[in-house]
């Protein structure tokens, strides 16, 4: 009898765990269904990338001597097409960033990825065609939150002497707190594309 009671308790506990997990699975599926196709997403990204490229053309035309202009980029679904094509660049963003780099801008990244992913993230970005002049990630000893981490990264880069002329991301947390001249927000579809 005691054995049956333990089995029943284990089964009840497992059922509770499954019941708790099901809404999370359903929520993830609903978010995925809310996303547009890859071609629609790229069409939504294109005007932002075009605006970035135009801005860089004007902004980098007269950089004062000694100034270190830089572009700060989020990684997932901004620099890399993580949801739609893992490991591949968002080509329109890469093209704009390459233009900026060719005209004197450093390429810096600010991400909420874990600190222990530094080396693999650099490999992923360089394999996708990006130059990585700086990579700032979530601290290993915990994190105050996405917005605070991204702001801390921008402040760190400013402390290194960079003038952050453009900040590119797809979430509001990529822009909170300022410390950049102009922001370029890609679509996140009400948070469905993180």
N, CA, C and O atoms as a DFTB+ gen file, in Angstrom:
776 C
 N C O
     1  1       0.817      -1.199       0.000
     2  2       0.000       0.000       0.000
     3  2       0.863       1.268       0.000
     4  3       0.557       2.241      -0.689
     5  1       1.935       1.238       0.777
     6  2       2.825       2.392       0.839
     7  2       3.461       2.666      -0.528
     8  3       3.623       3.820      -0.925
     9  1       3.817       1.599      -1.239
    10  2       4.416       1.737      -2.563
    11  2       3.431       2.397      -3.537
    12  3       3.825       3.250      -4.333
    13  1       2.146       2.000      -3.474
    14  2       1.125       2.608      -4.347
    15  2       0.946       4.086      -4.027
    16  3       0.755       4.898      -4.931
    17  1       1.007       4.434      -2.761
    18  2       0.863       5.830      -2.349
    19  2       2.017       6.667      -2.904
    20  3       1.798       7.772      -3.400
    21  1       3.241       6.146      -2.824
    22  2       4.406       6.867      -3.373
    23  2       4.282       7.034      -4.886
    24  3       4.558       8.107      -5.423
    25  1       3.865       5.963      -5.573
    26  2       3.684       6.035      -7.022
    27  2       2.622       7.068      -7.369
    28  3       2.794       7.851      -8.303
    29  1       1.534       7.070      -6.624
    30  2       0.467       8.048      -6.869
    31  2       0.984       9.469      -6.645
    32  3       0.640      10.383      -7.394
    33  1       1.805       9.651      -5.620
    34  2       2.356      10.980      -5.331
    35  2       3.286      11.428      -6.453
    36  3       3.256      12.587      -6.867
    37  1       4.115      10.506      -6.945
    38  2       5.018      10.836      -8.043
    39  2       4.219      11.183      -9.297
    40  3       4.528      12.158      -9.982
    41  1       3.200      10.394      -9.595
    42  2       2.362      10.673     -10.761
    43  2       1.657      12.019     -10.635
    44  3       1.582      12.776     -11.604
    45  1       1.144      12.317      -9.456
    46  2       0.459      13.602      -9.239
    47  2       1.437      14.760      -9.424
    48  3       1.098      15.781     -10.023
    49  1       2.650      14.593      -8.905
    50  2       3.665      15.631      -9.050
    51  2       4.027      15.824     -10.517
    52  3       4.158      16.958     -10.980
    53  1       4.190      14.728     -11.251
    54  2       4.515      14.798     -12.679
    55  2       3.403      15.477     -13.449
    56  3       3.674      16.296     -14.327
    57  1       2.153      15.156     -13.140
    58  2       1.018      15.769     -13.827
    59  2       0.984      17.271     -13.582
    60  3       0.680      18.044     -14.490
    61  1       1.298      17.686     -12.351
    62  2       1.338      19.126     -12.052
    63  2       2.428      19.800     -12.873
    64  3       2.217      20.888     -13.409
    65  1       3.600      19.158     -12.975
    66  2       4.698      19.722     -13.757
    67  2       4.302      19.853     -15.222
    68  3       4.558      20.881     -15.850
    69  1       3.675      18.810     -15.766
    70  2       3.224      18.848     -17.164
    71  2       2.178      19.935     -17.352
    72  3       2.215      20.663     -18.344
    73  1       1.255      20.053     -16.421
    74  2       0.201      21.062     -16.521
    75  2       0.774      22.463     -16.487
    76  3       0.276      23.356     -17.171
    77  1       1.836      22.668     -15.683
    78  2       2.472      23.980     -15.625
    79  2       3.237      24.251     -16.915
    80  3       3.252      25.387     -17.389
    81  1       3.870      23.238     -17.492
    82  2       4.667      23.420     -18.697
    83  2       3.802      23.664     -19.928
    84  3       4.228      24.383     -20.832
    85  1       2.618      23.097     -19.994
    86  2       1.773      23.229     -21.182
    87  2       1.455      24.670     -21.549
    88  3       1.543      25.020     -22.726
    89  1       1.085      25.533     -20.584
    90  2       0.834      26.916     -20.993
    91  2       2.069      27.571     -21.607
    92  3       1.938      28.363     -22.541
    93  1       3.277      27.257     -21.099
    94  2       4.491      27.846     -21.657
    95  2       4.700      27.377     -23.095
    96  3       5.090      28.170     -23.952
    97  1       4.446      26.110     -23.364
    98  2       4.559      25.588     -24.722
    99  2       3.526      26.264     -25.616
   100  3       3.826      26.657     -26.744
   101  1       2.313      26.394     -25.103
   102  2       1.253      27.043     -25.875
   103  2       1.588      28.508     -26.142
   104  3       1.335      29.018     -27.233
   105  1       2.158      29.183     -25.141
   106  2       2.537      30.582     -25.331
   107  2       3.622      30.713     -26.392
   108  3       3.564      31.606     -27.238
   109  1       4.621      29.815     -26.350
   110  2       5.697      29.859     -27.343
   111  2       5.141      29.603     -28.742
   112  3       5.530      30.266     -29.703
   113  1       4.232      28.641     -28.849
   114  2       3.628      28.343     -30.157
   115  2       2.824      29.536     -30.658
   116  3       2.879      29.864     -31.843
   117  1       2.084      30.185     -29.774
   118  2       1.297      31.356     -30.165
   119  2       2.203      32.490     -30.636
   120  3       1.888      33.173     -31.611
   121  1       3.348      32.698     -29.935
   122  2       4.284      33.740     -30.349
   123  2       4.838      33.432     -31.739
   124  3       4.940      34.319     -32.586
   125  1       5.191      32.171     -31.964
   126  2       5.746      31.779     -33.256
   127  2       4.729      31.984     -34.376
   128  3       5.085      32.428     -35.468
   129  1       3.464      31.662     -34.105
   130  2       2.413      31.853     -35.111
   131  2       2.164      33.329     -35.388
   132  3       1.691      33.684     -36.468
   133  1       2.482      34.205     -34.411
   134  2       2.266      35.640     -34.574
   135  2       3.343      36.279     -35.445
   136  3       3.218      37.439     -35.837
   137  1       4.389      35.535     -35.746
   138  2       5.489      36.091     -36.516
   139  2       5.211      35.997     -38.021
   140  3       4.576      35.051     -38.487
   141  1       5.690      36.978     -38.760
   142  2       5.534      36.929     -40.213
   143  2       6.510      35.923     -40.826
   144  3       7.366      35.376     -40.132
   145  1       6.376      35.691     -42.105
   146  2       7.325      34.839     -42.817
   147  2       8.683      35.548     -42.859
   148  3       8.783      36.742     -42.576
   149  1       9.707      34.802     -43.211
   150  2      11.050      35.376     -43.319
   151  2      11.073      36.513     -44.335
   152  3      11.681      37.553     -44.083
   153  1      10.422      36.329     -45.471
   154  2      10.432      37.377     -46.502
   155  2       9.705      38.636     -46.022
   156  3      10.137      39.750     -46.319
   157  1       8.615      38.467     -45.288
   158  2       7.909      39.631     -44.736
   159  2       8.777      40.338     -43.703
   160  3       8.836      41.567     -43.673
   161  1       9.453      39.561     -42.854
   162  2      10.340      40.149     -41.848
   163  2      11.449      40.940     -42.524
   164  3      11.729      42.074     -42.134
   165  1      12.079      40.357     -43.529
   166  2      13.154      41.060     -44.229
   167  2      12.640      42.327     -44.904
   168  3      13.354      43.329     -44.959
   169  1      11.405      42.296     -45.420
   170  2      10.807      43.499     -46.007
   171  2      10.593      44.571     -44.943
   172  3      10.717      45.763     -45.227
   173  1      10.271      44.150     -43.719
   174  2      10.100      45.108     -42.622
   175  2      11.442      45.657     -42.125
   176  3      11.514      46.785     -41.637
   177  1      12.494      44.861     -42.252
   178  2      13.837      45.276     -41.830
   179  2      14.449      46.249     -42.836
   180  3      15.181      47.161     -42.450
   181  1      14.154      46.062     -44.112
   182  2      14.804      46.822     -45.188
   183  2      14.763      48.342     -45.015
   184  3      15.800      48.984     -45.184
   185  1      13.611      48.953     -44.686
   186  2      13.627      50.414     -44.561
   187  2      14.475      50.903     -43.392
   188  3      15.069      51.979     -43.464
   189  1      14.536      50.123     -42.317
   190  2      15.372      50.510     -41.168
   191  2      16.840      50.455     -41.576
   192  3      17.609      51.364     -41.266
   193  1      17.226      49.388     -42.270
   194  2      18.604      49.256     -42.733
   195  2      18.962      50.372     -43.709
   196  3      20.077      50.893     -43.679
   197  1      18.030      50.735     -44.562
   198  2      18.255      51.824     -45.517
   199  2      18.451      53.149     -44.785
   200  3      19.341      53.928     -45.124
   201  1      17.611      53.398     -43.776
   202  2      17.763      54.620     -42.970
   203  2      19.117      54.635     -42.263
   204  3      19.766      55.678     -42.187
   205  1      19.547      53.474     -41.742
   206  2      20.847      53.375     -41.081
   207  2      21.959      53.707     -42.065
   208  3      22.858      54.485     -41.747
   209  1      21.907      53.136     -43.229
   210  2      22.939      53.372     -44.249
   211  2      22.986      54.843     -44.640
   212  3      24.069      55.420     -44.741
   213  1      21.823      55.461     -44.863
   214  2      21.778      56.889     -45.214
   215  2      22.347      57.745     -44.095
   216  3      23.122      58.669     -44.339
   217  1      21.956      57.431     -42.868
   218  2      22.446      58.187     -41.714
   219  2      23.967      58.077     -41.608
   220  3      24.652      59.079     -41.403
   221  1      24.489      56.868     -41.746
   222  2      25.938      56.682     -41.649
   223  2      26.662      57.466     -42.730
   224  3      27.739      58.011     -42.491
   225  1      26.076      57.525     -43.914
   226  2      26.677      58.304     -44.995
   227  2      26.842      59.761     -44.616
   228  3      27.884      60.360     -44.881
   229  1      25.815      60.341     -43.994
   230  2      25.877      61.750     -43.578
   231  2      26.748      61.921     -42.345
   232  3      27.578      62.828     -42.286
   233  1      26.562      61.055     -41.365
   234  2      27.246      61.223     -40.079
   235  2      28.752      61.008     -40.178
   236  3      29.525      61.678     -39.494
   237  1      29.160      60.086     -41.018
   238  2      30.590      59.784     -41.112
   239  2      31.329      60.670     -42.112
   240  3      32.547      60.559     -42.255
   241  1      30.607      61.541     -42.799
   242  2      31.230      62.413     -43.805
   243  2      32.180      63.433     -43.187
   244  3      33.177      63.803     -43.808
   245  1      31.889      63.882     -41.997
   246  2      32.732      64.918     -41.403
   247  2      33.135      64.599     -39.980
   248  3      32.937      65.421     -39.086
   249  1      33.686      63.445     -39.755
   250  2      34.093      63.052     -38.403
   251  2      35.339      63.846     -38.012
   252  3      36.345      63.820     -38.721
   253  1      35.268      64.549     -36.885
   254  2      36.433      65.311     -36.432
   255  2      37.628      64.398     -36.146
   256  3      37.462      63.245     -35.748
   257  1      38.812      64.926     -36.354
   258  2      40.029      64.160     -36.077
   259  2      40.042      63.738     -34.611
   260  3      39.700      64.520     -33.724
   261  1      40.430      62.525     -34.378
   262  2      40.525      62.021     -33.009
   263  2      39.257      61.382     -32.480
   264  3      39.299      60.688     -31.464
   265  1      38.132      61.597     -33.142
   266  2      36.890      60.978     -32.692
   267  2      36.851      59.522     -33.139
   268  3      37.279      59.195     -34.246
   269  1      36.337      58.647     -32.275
   270  2      36.231      57.227     -32.594
   271  2      34.751      56.864     -32.756
   272  3      34.130      56.384     -31.808
   273  1      34.180      57.088     -33.948
   274  2      32.765      56.764     -34.131
   275  2      32.552      55.247     -34.106
   276  3      33.407      54.478     -34.545
   277  1      31.404      54.841     -33.587
   278  2      31.105      53.409     -33.502
   279  2      29.612      53.164     -33.665
   280  3      28.770      53.997     -33.330
   281  1      29.326      51.975     -34.200
   282  2      27.957      51.473     -34.320
   283  2      27.818      50.373     -33.278
   284  3      28.652      49.471     -33.205
   285  1      26.759      50.449     -32.467
   286  2      26.484      49.401     -31.478
   287  2      25.316      48.574     -31.989
   288  3      24.276      49.108     -32.374
   289  1      25.509      47.253     -31.986
   290  2      24.486      46.351     -32.512
   291  2      24.079      45.303     -31.492
   292  3      24.917      44.743     -30.785
   293  1      22.780      45.046     -31.426
   294  2      22.258      43.862     -30.763
   295  2      22.607      42.687     -31.682
   296  3      22.941      42.895     -32.849
   297  1      22.533      41.467     -31.172
   298  2      22.906      40.313     -32.007
   299  2      21.690      39.576     -32.549
   300  3      21.458      39.560     -33.758
   301  1      20.921      38.972     -31.666
   302  2      19.859      38.062     -32.099
   303  2      18.692      38.800     -32.748
   304  3      18.063      39.664     -32.137
   305  1      18.422      38.444     -33.986
   306  2      17.355      39.015     -34.805
   307  2      17.564      40.496     -35.100
   308  3      16.627      41.235     -35.403
   309  1      18.834      40.903     -34.997
   310  2      19.262      42.235     -35.409
   311  2      20.450      42.077     -36.348
   312  3      20.351      42.383     -37.536
   313  1      21.571      41.600     -35.820
   314  2      22.754      41.343     -36.638
   315  2      22.671      39.970     -37.294
   316  3      23.038      39.793     -38.456
   317  1      22.181      39.005     -36.523
   318  2      22.021      37.632     -37.014
   319  2      20.541      37.297     -37.108
   320  3      19.746      37.718     -36.268
   321  1      20.183      36.550     -38.119
   322  2      18.782      36.142     -38.338
   323  2      18.484      34.905     -37.480
   324  3      18.115      33.856     -38.009
   325  1      18.640      35.026     -36.190
   326  2      18.602      33.907     -35.258
   327  2      17.329      33.073     -35.366
   328  3      17.396      31.844     -35.356
   329  1      16.181      33.718     -35.468
   330  2      14.918      32.975     -35.535
   331  2      14.713      32.333     -36.909
   332  3      14.307      31.174     -37.006
   333  1      14.994      33.087     -37.958
   334  2      14.653      32.645     -39.312
   335  2      15.751      31.827     -39.988
   336  3      15.467      30.922     -40.772
   337  1      17.001      32.151     -39.680
   338  2      18.117      31.506     -40.375
   339  2      19.335      31.525     -39.450
   340  3      20.265      32.299     -39.682
   341  1      19.348      30.686     -38.403
   342  2      20.393      30.723     -37.370
   343  2      21.813      30.731     -37.946
   344  3      22.160      29.956     -38.837
   345  1      22.616      31.649     -37.389
   346  2      24.012      31.755     -37.804
   347  2      24.254      32.604     -39.028
   348  3      25.402      32.902     -39.357
   349  1      23.200      32.997     -39.706
   350  2      23.328      33.812     -40.914
   351  2      23.102      35.282     -40.565
   352  3      22.365      35.590     -39.629
   353  1      23.728      36.184     -41.310
   354  2      23.535      37.599     -41.028
   355  2      22.178      38.099     -41.509
   356  3      21.547      37.500     -42.380
   357  1      21.752      39.198     -40.929
   358  2      20.657      39.969     -41.509
   359  2      21.364      40.826     -42.561
   360  3      21.971      41.845     -42.232
   361  1      21.284      40.417     -43.798
   362  2      22.150      40.956     -44.850
   363  2      22.046      42.470     -44.999
   364  3      23.063      43.135     -45.195
   365  1      20.853      43.024     -44.912
   366  2      20.701      44.476     -45.068
   367  2      21.420      45.230     -43.946
   368  3      21.994      46.295     -44.175
   369  1      21.384      44.676     -42.747
   370  2      22.100      45.303     -41.621
   371  2      23.602      45.141     -41.822
   372  3      24.358      46.094     -41.636
   373  1      24.039      43.950     -42.197
   374  2      25.464      43.714     -42.451
   375  2      25.985      44.678     -43.512
   376  3      27.069      45.240     -43.355
   377  1      25.233      44.876     -44.581
   378  2      25.667      45.781     -45.645
   379  2      25.820      47.211     -45.129
   380  3      26.800      47.881     -45.452
   381  1      24.876      47.675     -44.343
   382  2      24.953      49.030     -43.783
   383  2      26.141      49.162     -42.830
   384  3      26.853      50.167     -42.835
   385  1      26.337      48.133     -42.018
   386  2      27.445      48.159     -41.055
   387  2      28.791      48.130     -41.777
   388  3      29.722      48.830     -41.380
   389  1      28.897      47.336     -42.818
   390  2      30.143      47.309     -43.599
   391  2      30.438      48.676     -44.205
   392  3      31.588      49.115     -44.235
   393  1      29.387      49.349     -44.691
   394  2      29.568      50.705     -45.210
   395  2      30.138      51.604     -44.107
   396  3      31.103      52.337     -44.321
   397  1      29.520      51.532     -42.924
   398  2      29.997      52.346     -41.814
   399  2      31.442      52.038     -41.456
   400  3      32.231      52.948     -41.199
   401  1      31.784      50.775     -41.441
   402  2      33.150      50.370     -41.125
   403  2      34.125      50.891     -42.172
   404  3      35.206      51.372     -41.831
   405  1      33.750      50.800     -43.439
   406  2      34.623      51.284     -44.512
   407  2      34.843      52.788     -44.422
   408  3      35.799      53.321     -44.985
   409  1      33.942      53.472     -43.703
   410  2      34.054      54.923     -43.564
   411  2      34.451      55.328     -42.152
   412  3      34.177      56.447     -41.718
   413  1      35.096      54.414     -41.440
   414  2      35.738      54.777     -40.183
   415  2      35.033      54.413     -38.890
   416  3      35.536      54.744     -37.816
   417  1      33.899      53.749     -38.949
   418  2      33.176      53.401     -37.718
   419  2      33.626      52.037     -37.197
   420  3      33.824      51.098     -37.968
   421  1      33.782      51.948     -35.896
   422  2      34.028      50.660     -35.246
   423  2      32.705      49.915     -35.145
   424  3      31.635      50.523     -35.159
   425  1      32.788      48.595     -35.044
   426  2      31.599      47.752     -34.950
   427  2      31.608      47.074     -33.586
   428  3      32.445      46.216     -33.306
   429  1      30.655      47.479     -32.740
   430  2      30.576      47.005     -31.363
   431  2      29.252      46.287     -31.148
   432  3      28.236      46.657     -31.738
   433  1      29.261      45.278     -30.318
   434  2      28.055      44.502     -30.046
   435  2      27.717      44.556     -28.568
   436  3      28.603      44.534     -27.713
   437  1      26.418      44.629     -28.275
   438  2      25.900      44.590     -26.907
   439  2      24.783      43.557     -26.894
   440  3      23.783      43.701     -27.597
   441  1      24.960      42.513     -26.087
   442  2      23.995      41.416     -26.100
   443  2      23.715      40.918     -24.693
   444  3      24.536      41.063     -23.787
   445  1      22.546      40.333     -24.530
   446  2      22.167      39.713     -23.266
   447  2      22.563      38.233     -23.243
   448  3      22.151      37.497     -22.347
   449  1      23.346      37.804     -24.205
   450  2      23.861      36.436     -24.180
   451  2      24.762      36.269     -22.960
   452  3      25.310      37.241     -22.440
   453  1      24.908      35.026     -22.513
   454  2      25.734      34.734     -21.336
   455  2      27.205      35.025     -21.603
   456  3      27.695      34.872     -22.722
   457  1      27.894      35.449     -20.550
   458  2      29.317      35.786     -20.659
   459  2      30.158      34.614     -21.140
   460  3      31.146      34.817     -21.846
   461  1      29.786      33.391     -20.772
   462  2      30.587      32.239     -21.188
   463  2      30.423      31.898     -22.670
   464  3      31.072      30.976     -23.165
   465  1      29.563      32.629     -23.382
   466  2      29.400      32.405     -24.825
   467  2      30.253      33.378     -25.648
   468  3      30.080      33.472     -26.864
   469  1      31.163      34.093     -25.002
   470  2      31.960      35.115     -25.689
   471  2      32.655      34.574     -26.931
   472  3      32.460      35.098     -28.028
   473  1      33.456      33.538     -26.770
   474  2      34.239      33.028     -27.898
   475  2      33.353      32.480     -29.015
   476  3      33.601      32.741     -30.193
   477  1      32.329      31.726     -28.647
   478  2      31.442      31.168     -29.677
   479  2      30.649      32.274     -30.377
   480  3      30.351      32.164     -31.567
   481  1      30.307      33.335     -29.647
   482  2      29.585      34.459     -30.251
   483  2      30.482      35.203     -31.241
   484  3      30.032      35.572     -32.326
   485  1      31.740      35.425     -30.876
   486  2      32.680      36.075     -31.802
   487  2      32.818      35.232     -33.067
   488  3      32.791      35.764     -34.176
   489  1      32.964      33.919     -32.900
   490  2      33.070      33.037     -34.084
   491  2      31.816      33.123     -34.945
   492  3      31.905      33.181     -36.172
   493  1      30.651      33.132     -34.308
   494  2      29.395      33.190     -35.051
   495  2      29.276      34.497     -35.835
   496  3      28.869      34.497     -36.996
   497  1      29.632      35.608     -35.192
   498  2      29.542      36.912     -35.852
   499  2      30.547      37.033     -36.995
   500  3      30.201      37.515     -38.073
   501  1      31.777      36.605     -36.770
   502  2      32.780      36.709     -37.831
   503  2      32.459      35.757     -38.982
   504  3      32.691      36.090     -40.144
   505  1      31.932      34.584     -38.668
   506  2      31.522      33.649     -39.726
   507  2      30.398      34.234     -40.570
   508  3      30.286      33.935     -41.759
   509  1      29.566      35.068     -39.952
   510  2      28.460      35.703     -40.672
   511  2      28.920      36.931     -41.469
   512  3      28.142      37.506     -42.230
   513  1      30.193      37.333     -41.290
   514  2      30.723      38.444     -42.075
   515  2      30.977      39.727     -41.315
   516  3      31.432      40.708     -41.903
   517  1      30.694      39.748     -40.016
   518  2      30.905      40.959     -39.226
   519  2      32.338      41.046     -38.717
   520  3      32.971      40.030     -38.432
   521  1      32.834      42.261     -38.609
   522  2      34.044      42.543     -37.861
   523  2      33.595      42.814     -36.434
   524  3      32.592      43.495     -36.224
   525  1      34.308      42.303     -35.466
   526  2      33.941      42.493     -34.065
   527  2      35.041      43.308     -33.391
   528  3      36.079      42.774     -33.001
   529  1      34.794      44.613     -33.261
   530  2      35.742      45.487     -32.576
   531  2      35.494      45.501     -31.070
   532  3      36.349      45.931     -30.296
   533  1      34.332      45.033     -30.668
   534  2      34.008      44.934     -29.247
   535  2      32.765      44.086     -29.065
   536  3      31.833      44.141     -29.867
   537  1      32.766      43.292     -27.983
   538  2      31.614      42.458     -27.653
   539  2      31.388      42.539     -26.154
   540  3      32.261      42.189     -25.360
   541  1      30.221      42.997     -25.782
   542  2      29.854      43.140     -24.381
   543  2      28.640      42.254     -24.128
   544  3      27.628      42.356     -24.822
   545  1      28.752      41.378     -23.120
   546  2      27.706      40.415     -22.822
   547  2      27.221      40.564     -21.384
   548  3      27.773      41.335     -20.599
   549  1      26.179      39.810     -21.058
   550  2      25.628      39.791     -19.706
   551  2      26.731      39.348     -18.744
   552  3      27.438      38.382     -19.030
   553  1      26.892      40.033     -17.610
   554  2      27.926      39.639     -16.648
   555  2      27.711      38.216     -16.126
   556  3      26.577      37.760     -15.979
   557  1      28.809      37.529     -15.852
   558  2      28.745      36.153     -15.364
   559  2      28.160      36.061     -13.954
   560  3      27.609      35.026     -13.576
   561  1      28.275      37.126     -13.185
   562  2      27.835      37.092     -11.782
   563  2      26.408      37.587     -11.591
   564  3      26.080      38.157     -10.550
   565  1      25.575      37.376     -12.577
   566  2      24.184      37.816     -12.460
   567  2      23.939      39.051     -13.287
   568  3      24.869      39.660     -13.817
   569  1      22.678      39.415     -13.393
   570  2      22.333      40.519     -14.264
   571  2      21.173      41.312     -13.691
   572  3      20.214      40.742     -13.169
   573  1      21.266      42.628     -13.792
   574  2      20.156      43.457     -13.333
   575  2      18.977      43.466     -14.310
   576  3      17.895      43.923     -13.940
   577  1      19.143      42.984     -15.529
   578  2      18.085      42.993     -16.541
   579  2      18.642      43.406     -17.882
   580  3      19.738      43.961     -17.966
   581  1      17.884      43.135     -18.936
   582  2      18.362      43.387     -20.298
   583  2      18.703      44.847     -20.546
   584  3      19.782      45.160     -21.047
   585  1      17.784      45.740     -20.196
   586  2      18.014      47.162     -20.468
   587  2      19.254      47.670     -19.738
   588  3      20.042      48.432     -20.298
   589  1      19.425      47.245     -18.491
   590  2      20.563      47.695     -17.700
   591  2      21.873      47.146     -18.260
   592  3      22.888      47.841     -18.275
   593  1      21.844      45.896     -18.720
   594  2      23.052      45.312     -19.319
   595  2      23.427      46.064     -20.583
   596  3      24.592      46.411     -20.775
   597  1      22.458      46.317     -21.443
   598  2      22.741      47.016     -22.702
   599  2      23.255      48.441     -22.429
   600  3      24.203      48.897     -23.068
   601  1      22.625      49.129     -21.485
   602  2      23.084      50.468     -21.112
   603  2      24.502      50.410     -20.554
   604  3      25.337      51.252     -20.885
   605  1      24.773      49.422     -19.711
   606  2      26.118      49.259     -19.166
   607  2      27.154      49.035     -20.261
   608  3      28.273      49.540     -20.181
   609  1      26.775      48.282     -21.273
   610  2      27.678      48.062     -22.413
   611  2      27.975      49.371     -23.134
   612  3      29.126      49.660     -23.461
   613  1      26.933      50.160     -23.378
   614  2      27.153      51.434     -24.083
   615  2      28.034      52.366     -23.250
   616  3      28.918      53.032     -23.789
   617  1      27.796      52.412     -21.947
   618  2      28.635      53.252     -21.080
   619  2      30.083      52.762     -21.083
   620  3      31.014      53.567     -21.078
   621  1      30.266      51.457     -21.090
   622  2      31.612      50.863     -21.144
   623  2      32.317      51.308     -22.420
   624  3      33.479      51.712     -22.387
   625  1      31.611      51.232     -23.542
   626  2      32.208      51.636     -24.811
   627  2      32.540      53.128     -24.816
   628  3      33.585      53.526     -25.331
   629  1      31.673      53.942     -24.255
   630  2      31.975      55.375     -24.157
   631  2      33.224      55.591     -23.308
   632  3      34.060      56.440     -23.618
   633  1      33.338      54.814     -22.238
   634  2      34.520      54.908     -21.380
   635  2      35.805      54.534     -22.109
   636  3      36.893      54.953     -21.713
   637  1      35.680      53.753     -23.165
   638  2      36.834      53.375     -23.986
   639  2      37.124      54.409     -25.077
   640  3      38.013      54.218     -25.906
   641  1      36.361      55.505     -25.065
   642  2      36.620      56.601     -25.992
   643  2      35.803      56.605     -27.267
   644  3      36.024      57.444     -28.140
   645  1      34.860      55.680     -27.390
   646  2      34.033      55.640     -28.601
   647  2      32.911      56.670     -28.531
   648  3      32.372      56.942     -27.458
   649  1      32.568      57.236     -29.676
   650  2      31.369      58.045     -29.835
   651  2      30.346      57.140     -30.498
   652  3      30.515      56.757     -31.655
   653  1      29.303      56.799     -29.786
   654  2      28.312      55.836     -30.277
   655  2      27.312      56.565     -31.172
   656  3      26.332      57.142     -30.700
   657  1      27.582      56.524     -32.455
   658  2      26.784      57.306     -33.394
   659  2      25.475      56.618     -33.748
   660  3      24.516      57.288     -34.131
   661  1      25.411      55.288     -33.627
   662  2      24.190      54.557     -33.962
   663  2      24.049      53.361     -33.037
   664  3      25.027      52.693     -32.703
   665  1      22.812      53.106     -32.631
   666  2      22.476      51.945     -31.803
   667  2      21.376      51.192     -32.546
   668  3      20.318      51.751     -32.838
   669  1      21.635      49.913     -32.851
   670  2      20.722      49.131     -33.672
   671  2      20.245      47.921     -32.880
   672  3      21.057      47.142     -32.379
   673  1      18.924      47.763     -32.768
   674  2      18.374      46.630     -32.038
   675  2      16.933      46.381     -32.425
   676  3      16.361      47.109     -33.236
   677  1      16.345      45.339     -31.834
   678  2      14.948      45.041     -32.165
   679  2      14.033      45.038     -30.945
   680  3      12.850      44.722     -31.071
   681  1      14.543      45.377     -29.789
   682  2      13.720      45.430     -28.575
   683  2      13.886      46.790     -27.924
   684  3      14.923      47.436     -28.081
   685  1      12.878      47.224     -27.199
   686  2      12.969      48.521     -26.516
   687  2      14.116      48.534     -25.519
   688  3      14.696      49.586     -25.252
   689  1      14.449      47.370     -24.966
   690  2      15.554      47.291     -23.999
   691  2      16.907      47.603     -24.633
   692  3      17.872      47.870     -23.917
   693  1      16.992      47.575     -25.951
   694  2      18.239      47.918     -26.633
   695  2      18.503      49.417     -26.627
   696  3      19.606      49.855     -26.956
   697  1      17.495      50.208     -26.252
   698  2      17.607      51.659     -26.378
   699  2      17.427      52.422     -25.065
   700  3      17.748      53.608     -24.990
   701  1      16.927      51.765     -24.052
   702  2      16.628      52.457     -22.791
   703  2      17.889      53.043     -22.164
   704  3      18.929      52.388     -22.096
   705  1      17.776      54.284     -21.710
   706  2      18.877      54.933     -21.011
   707  2      19.792      55.774     -21.875
   708  3      20.687      56.441     -21.356
   709  1      19.589      55.758     -23.183
   710  2      20.384      56.611     -24.068
   711  2      21.828      56.158     -24.219
   712  3      22.120      54.963     -24.277
   713  1      22.724      57.134     -24.279
   714  2      24.154      56.922     -24.507
   715  2      24.418      56.434     -25.933
   716  3      25.177      55.491     -26.156
   717  1      23.776      57.094     -26.879
   718  2      24.015      56.898     -28.307
   719  2      23.368      58.092     -28.997
   720  3      22.468      58.724     -28.443
   721  1      23.829      58.398     -30.208
   722  2      23.291      59.551     -30.930
   723  2      21.941      59.263     -31.580
   724  3      21.019      60.072     -31.479
   725  1      21.821      58.118     -32.244
   726  2      20.576      57.819     -32.952
   727  2      20.301      56.318     -32.892
   728  3      21.201      55.501     -33.086
   729  1      19.041      55.971     -32.619
   730  2      18.645      54.577     -32.538
   731  2      17.918      54.120     -33.790
   732  3      17.212      54.895     -34.435
   733  1      18.102      52.847     -34.125
   734  2      17.454      52.232     -35.282
   735  2      16.812      50.931     -34.810
   736  3      17.500      49.953     -34.519
   737  1      15.474      50.940     -34.738
   738  2      14.761      49.787     -34.187
   739  2      14.170      48.923     -35.285
   740  3      13.367      49.375     -36.101
   741  1      14.589      47.675     -35.280
   742  2      14.022      46.664     -36.174
   743  2      12.744      46.128     -35.540
   744  3      12.534      46.304     -34.339
   745  1      11.898      45.486     -36.311
   746  2      10.629      44.988     -35.743
   747  2      10.832      43.819     -34.787
   748  3      11.698      42.967     -34.984
   749  1      10.000      43.808     -33.739
   750  2       9.994      42.647     -32.833
   751  2       8.579      42.067     -32.696
   752  3       8.367      41.088     -31.981
   753  1       7.625      42.683     -33.387
   754  2       6.255      42.175     -33.444
   755  2       5.666      41.989     -32.041
   756  3       5.252      40.901     -31.640
   757  1       5.655      43.118     -31.319
   758  2       5.113      43.147     -29.951
   759  2       5.777      42.129     -29.036
   760  3       5.116      41.490     -28.219
   761  1       7.088      41.985     -29.180
   762  2       7.872      41.112     -28.314
   763  2       7.891      39.663     -28.744
   764  3       8.536      38.849     -28.082
   765  1       7.216      39.300     -29.823
   766  2       7.180      37.898     -30.253
   767  2       8.523      37.447     -30.829
   768  3       8.846      36.260     -30.780
   769  1       9.311      38.383     -31.377
   770  2      10.612      38.054     -31.937
   771  2      11.674      38.637     -31.018
   772  3      11.947      39.837     -31.054
   773  1      12.268      37.788     -30.202
   774  2      13.239      38.302     -29.210
   775  2      14.647      38.311     -29.740
   776  3      15.570      38.711     -29.031
